[in-house]
mmCIF file of C-alpha atoms in Angstrom:
data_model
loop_
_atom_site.group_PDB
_atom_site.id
_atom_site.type_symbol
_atom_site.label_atom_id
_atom_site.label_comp_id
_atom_site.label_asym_id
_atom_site.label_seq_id
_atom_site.Cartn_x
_atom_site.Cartn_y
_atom_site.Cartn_z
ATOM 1 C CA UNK A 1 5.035 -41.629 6.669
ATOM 2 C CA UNK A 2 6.602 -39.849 4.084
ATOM 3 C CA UNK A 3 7.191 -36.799 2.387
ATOM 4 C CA UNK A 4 9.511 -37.575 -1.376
ATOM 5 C CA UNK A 5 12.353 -39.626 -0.001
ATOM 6 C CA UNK A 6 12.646 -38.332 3.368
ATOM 7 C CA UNK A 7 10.924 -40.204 6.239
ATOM 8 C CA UNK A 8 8.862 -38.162 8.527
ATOM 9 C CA UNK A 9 7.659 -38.923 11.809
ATOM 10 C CA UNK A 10 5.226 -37.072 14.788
ATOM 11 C CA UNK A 11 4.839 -36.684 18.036
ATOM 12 C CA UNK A 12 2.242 -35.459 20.488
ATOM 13 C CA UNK A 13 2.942 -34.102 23.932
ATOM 14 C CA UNK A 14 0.708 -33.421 26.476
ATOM 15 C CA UNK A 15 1.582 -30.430 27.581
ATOM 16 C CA UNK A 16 3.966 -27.328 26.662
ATOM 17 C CA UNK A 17 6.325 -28.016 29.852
ATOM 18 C CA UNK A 18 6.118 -32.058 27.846
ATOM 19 C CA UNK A 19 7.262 -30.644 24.909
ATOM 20 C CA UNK A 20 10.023 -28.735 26.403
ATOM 21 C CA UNK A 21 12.010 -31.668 28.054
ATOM 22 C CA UNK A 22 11.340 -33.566 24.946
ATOM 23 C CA UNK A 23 13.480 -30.974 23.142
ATOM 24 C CA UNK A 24 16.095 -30.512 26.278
ATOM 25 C CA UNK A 25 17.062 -34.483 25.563
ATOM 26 C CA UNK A 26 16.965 -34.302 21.856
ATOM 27 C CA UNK A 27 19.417 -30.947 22.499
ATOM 28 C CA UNK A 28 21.830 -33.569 24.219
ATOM 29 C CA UNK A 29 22.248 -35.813 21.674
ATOM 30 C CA UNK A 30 23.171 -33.068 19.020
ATOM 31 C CA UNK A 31 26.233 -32.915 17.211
ATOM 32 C CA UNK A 32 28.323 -30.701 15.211
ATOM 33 C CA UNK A 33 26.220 -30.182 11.508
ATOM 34 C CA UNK A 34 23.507 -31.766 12.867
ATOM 35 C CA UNK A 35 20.263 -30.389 11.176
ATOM 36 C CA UNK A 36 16.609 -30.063 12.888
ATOM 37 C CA UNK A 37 13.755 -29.139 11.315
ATOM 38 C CA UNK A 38 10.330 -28.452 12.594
ATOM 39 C CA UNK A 39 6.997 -28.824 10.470
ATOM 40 C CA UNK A 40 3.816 -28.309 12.205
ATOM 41 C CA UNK A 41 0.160 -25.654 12.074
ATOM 42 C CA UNK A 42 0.303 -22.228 13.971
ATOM 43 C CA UNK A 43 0.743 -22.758 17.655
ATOM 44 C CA UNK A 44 1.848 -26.402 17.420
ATOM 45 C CA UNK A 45 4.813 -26.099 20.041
ATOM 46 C CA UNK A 46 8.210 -25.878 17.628
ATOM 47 C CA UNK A 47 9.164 -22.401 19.256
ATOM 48 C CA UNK A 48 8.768 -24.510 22.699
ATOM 49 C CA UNK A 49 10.476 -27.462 21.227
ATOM 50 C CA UNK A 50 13.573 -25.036 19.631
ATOM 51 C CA UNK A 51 13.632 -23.875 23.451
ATOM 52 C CA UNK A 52 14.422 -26.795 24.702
ATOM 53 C CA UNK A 53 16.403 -28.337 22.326
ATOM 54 C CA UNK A 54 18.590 -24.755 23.295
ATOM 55 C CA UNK A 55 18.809 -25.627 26.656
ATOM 56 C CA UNK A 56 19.826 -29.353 26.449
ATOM 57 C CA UNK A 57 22.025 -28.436 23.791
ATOM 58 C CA UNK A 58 23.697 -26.037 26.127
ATOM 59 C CA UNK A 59 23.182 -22.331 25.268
ATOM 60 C CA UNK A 60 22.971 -19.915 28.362
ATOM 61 C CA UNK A 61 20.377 -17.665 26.396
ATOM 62 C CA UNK A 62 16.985 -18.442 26.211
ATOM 63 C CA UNK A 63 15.558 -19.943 22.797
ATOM 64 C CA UNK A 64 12.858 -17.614 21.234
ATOM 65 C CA UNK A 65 11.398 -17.148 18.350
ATOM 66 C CA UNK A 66 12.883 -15.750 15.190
ATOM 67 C CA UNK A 67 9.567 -14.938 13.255
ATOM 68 C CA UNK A 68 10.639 -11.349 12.489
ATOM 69 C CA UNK A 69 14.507 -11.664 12.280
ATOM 70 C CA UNK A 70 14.207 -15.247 10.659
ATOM 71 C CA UNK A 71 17.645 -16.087 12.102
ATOM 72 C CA UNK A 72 18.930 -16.519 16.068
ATOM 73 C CA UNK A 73 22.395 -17.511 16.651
ATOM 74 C CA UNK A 74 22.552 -19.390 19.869
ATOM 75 C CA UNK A 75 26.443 -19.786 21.125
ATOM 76 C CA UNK A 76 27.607 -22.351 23.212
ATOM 77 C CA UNK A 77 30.363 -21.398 25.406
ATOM 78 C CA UNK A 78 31.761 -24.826 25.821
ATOM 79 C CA UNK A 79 32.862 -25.587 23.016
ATOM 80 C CA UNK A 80 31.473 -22.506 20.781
ATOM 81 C CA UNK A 81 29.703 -23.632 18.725
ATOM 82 C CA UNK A 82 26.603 -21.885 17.416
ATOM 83 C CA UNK A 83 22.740 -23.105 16.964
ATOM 84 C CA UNK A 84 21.474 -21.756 14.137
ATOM 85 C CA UNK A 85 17.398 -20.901 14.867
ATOM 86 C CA UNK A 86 15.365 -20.326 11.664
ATOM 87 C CA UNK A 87 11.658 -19.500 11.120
ATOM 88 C CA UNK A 88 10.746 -19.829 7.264
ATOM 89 C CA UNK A 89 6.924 -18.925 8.044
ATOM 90 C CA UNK A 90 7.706 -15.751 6.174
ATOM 91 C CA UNK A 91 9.630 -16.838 3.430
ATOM 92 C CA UNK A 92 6.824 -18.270 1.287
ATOM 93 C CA UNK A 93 3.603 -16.879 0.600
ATOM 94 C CA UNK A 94 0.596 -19.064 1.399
ATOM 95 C CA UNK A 95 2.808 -21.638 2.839
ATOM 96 C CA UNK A 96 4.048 -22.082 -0.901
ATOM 97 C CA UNK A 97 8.053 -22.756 -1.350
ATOM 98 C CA UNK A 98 10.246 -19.909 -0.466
ATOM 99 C CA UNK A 99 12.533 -18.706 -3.686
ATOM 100 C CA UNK A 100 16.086 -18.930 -4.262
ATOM 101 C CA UNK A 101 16.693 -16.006 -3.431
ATOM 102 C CA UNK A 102 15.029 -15.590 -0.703
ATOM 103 C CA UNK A 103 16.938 -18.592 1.759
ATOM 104 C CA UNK A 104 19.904 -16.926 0.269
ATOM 105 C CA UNK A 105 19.383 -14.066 2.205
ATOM 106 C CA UNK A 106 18.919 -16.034 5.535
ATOM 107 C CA UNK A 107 22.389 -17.308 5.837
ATOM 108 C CA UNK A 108 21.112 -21.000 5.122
ATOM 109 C CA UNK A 109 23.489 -22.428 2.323
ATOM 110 C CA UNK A 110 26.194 -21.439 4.613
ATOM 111 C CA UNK A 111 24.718 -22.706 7.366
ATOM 112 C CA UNK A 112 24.203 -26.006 6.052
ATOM 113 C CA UNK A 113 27.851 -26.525 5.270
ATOM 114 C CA UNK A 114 29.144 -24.751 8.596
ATOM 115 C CA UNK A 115 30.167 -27.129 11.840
ATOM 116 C CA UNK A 116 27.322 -25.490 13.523
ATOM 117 C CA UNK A 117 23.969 -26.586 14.183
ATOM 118 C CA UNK A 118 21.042 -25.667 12.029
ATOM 119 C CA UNK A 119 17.548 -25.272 13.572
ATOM 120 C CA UNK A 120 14.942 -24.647 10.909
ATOM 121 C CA UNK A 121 10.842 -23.786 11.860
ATOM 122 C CA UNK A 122 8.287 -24.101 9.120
ATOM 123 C CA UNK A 123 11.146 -26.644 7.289
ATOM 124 C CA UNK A 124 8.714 -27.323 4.875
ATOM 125 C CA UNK A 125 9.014 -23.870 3.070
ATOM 126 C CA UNK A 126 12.577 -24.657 2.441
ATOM 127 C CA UNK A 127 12.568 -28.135 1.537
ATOM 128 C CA UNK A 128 13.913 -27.946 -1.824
ATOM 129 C CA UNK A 129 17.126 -26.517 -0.485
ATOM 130 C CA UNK A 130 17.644 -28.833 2.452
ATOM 131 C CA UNK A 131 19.711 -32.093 2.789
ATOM 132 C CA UNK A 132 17.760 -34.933 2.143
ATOM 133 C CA UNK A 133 20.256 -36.718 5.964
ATOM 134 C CA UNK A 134 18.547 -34.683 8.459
ATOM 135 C CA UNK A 135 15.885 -34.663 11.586
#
């Protein structure tokens, strides 16, 4: 599948506790400026998924949602670095692109070009601003 010029792919887990350790081993493989972003209806799992990619990834603090502060910094101590947890769900109205202006004020231009990692929820609202090399 596709979406423009960036291949897309899907998964289905069985179960939320599935989803979870799917995330914890994609966390381990993440590096520095790696970029994750997360597409899927209301109650799909990506909060679940963002917690484990956390844990695998290797912050102490427990992944949760970012709905009404759109942005969680995660650190890692080893090595501190810092995962980046975005929810765009509110950036756009009717699921329509958010504005310029608007992922301005999240922090995400200088996230993108940071050493950190970027975790983005409801991706597709930001498209337009994102990479096109990116998971």
């Amino acid at each position: 599948m596709s979406e423009g010029n960036v291949a897309t792919a899907s998964w289905f887990m069985a179960s939320e506790a599935a989803t979870e350790a799917f995330g914890a081993n994609l966390g381990t493989l993440l590096q520095s400026g790696d970029l994750i972003c997360l597409s899927g209806d209301l109650g799909a799992g990506k909060t679940v998924m963002a917690r484990g990619i956390g844990r695998g990834w290797g912050t102490p603090i427990r992944v949760t949602s970012p709905t009404f502060t759109l942005v969680n910094e995660y650190p890692r101590p080893a090595d501190r670095l810092i995962l980046y947890h975005l929810d765009c769900y509110r950036l756009a109205v009717d699921g329509e692109i958010a504005d310029e202006f608007e992922v301005e004020s999240t922090g995400l231009p200088d996230f993108l070009i940071s050493e950190h990692v970027v975790l983005i929820e409801w991706a597709e609202r930001v498209a337009p601003y994102l990479p096109a090399e990116r998971l």
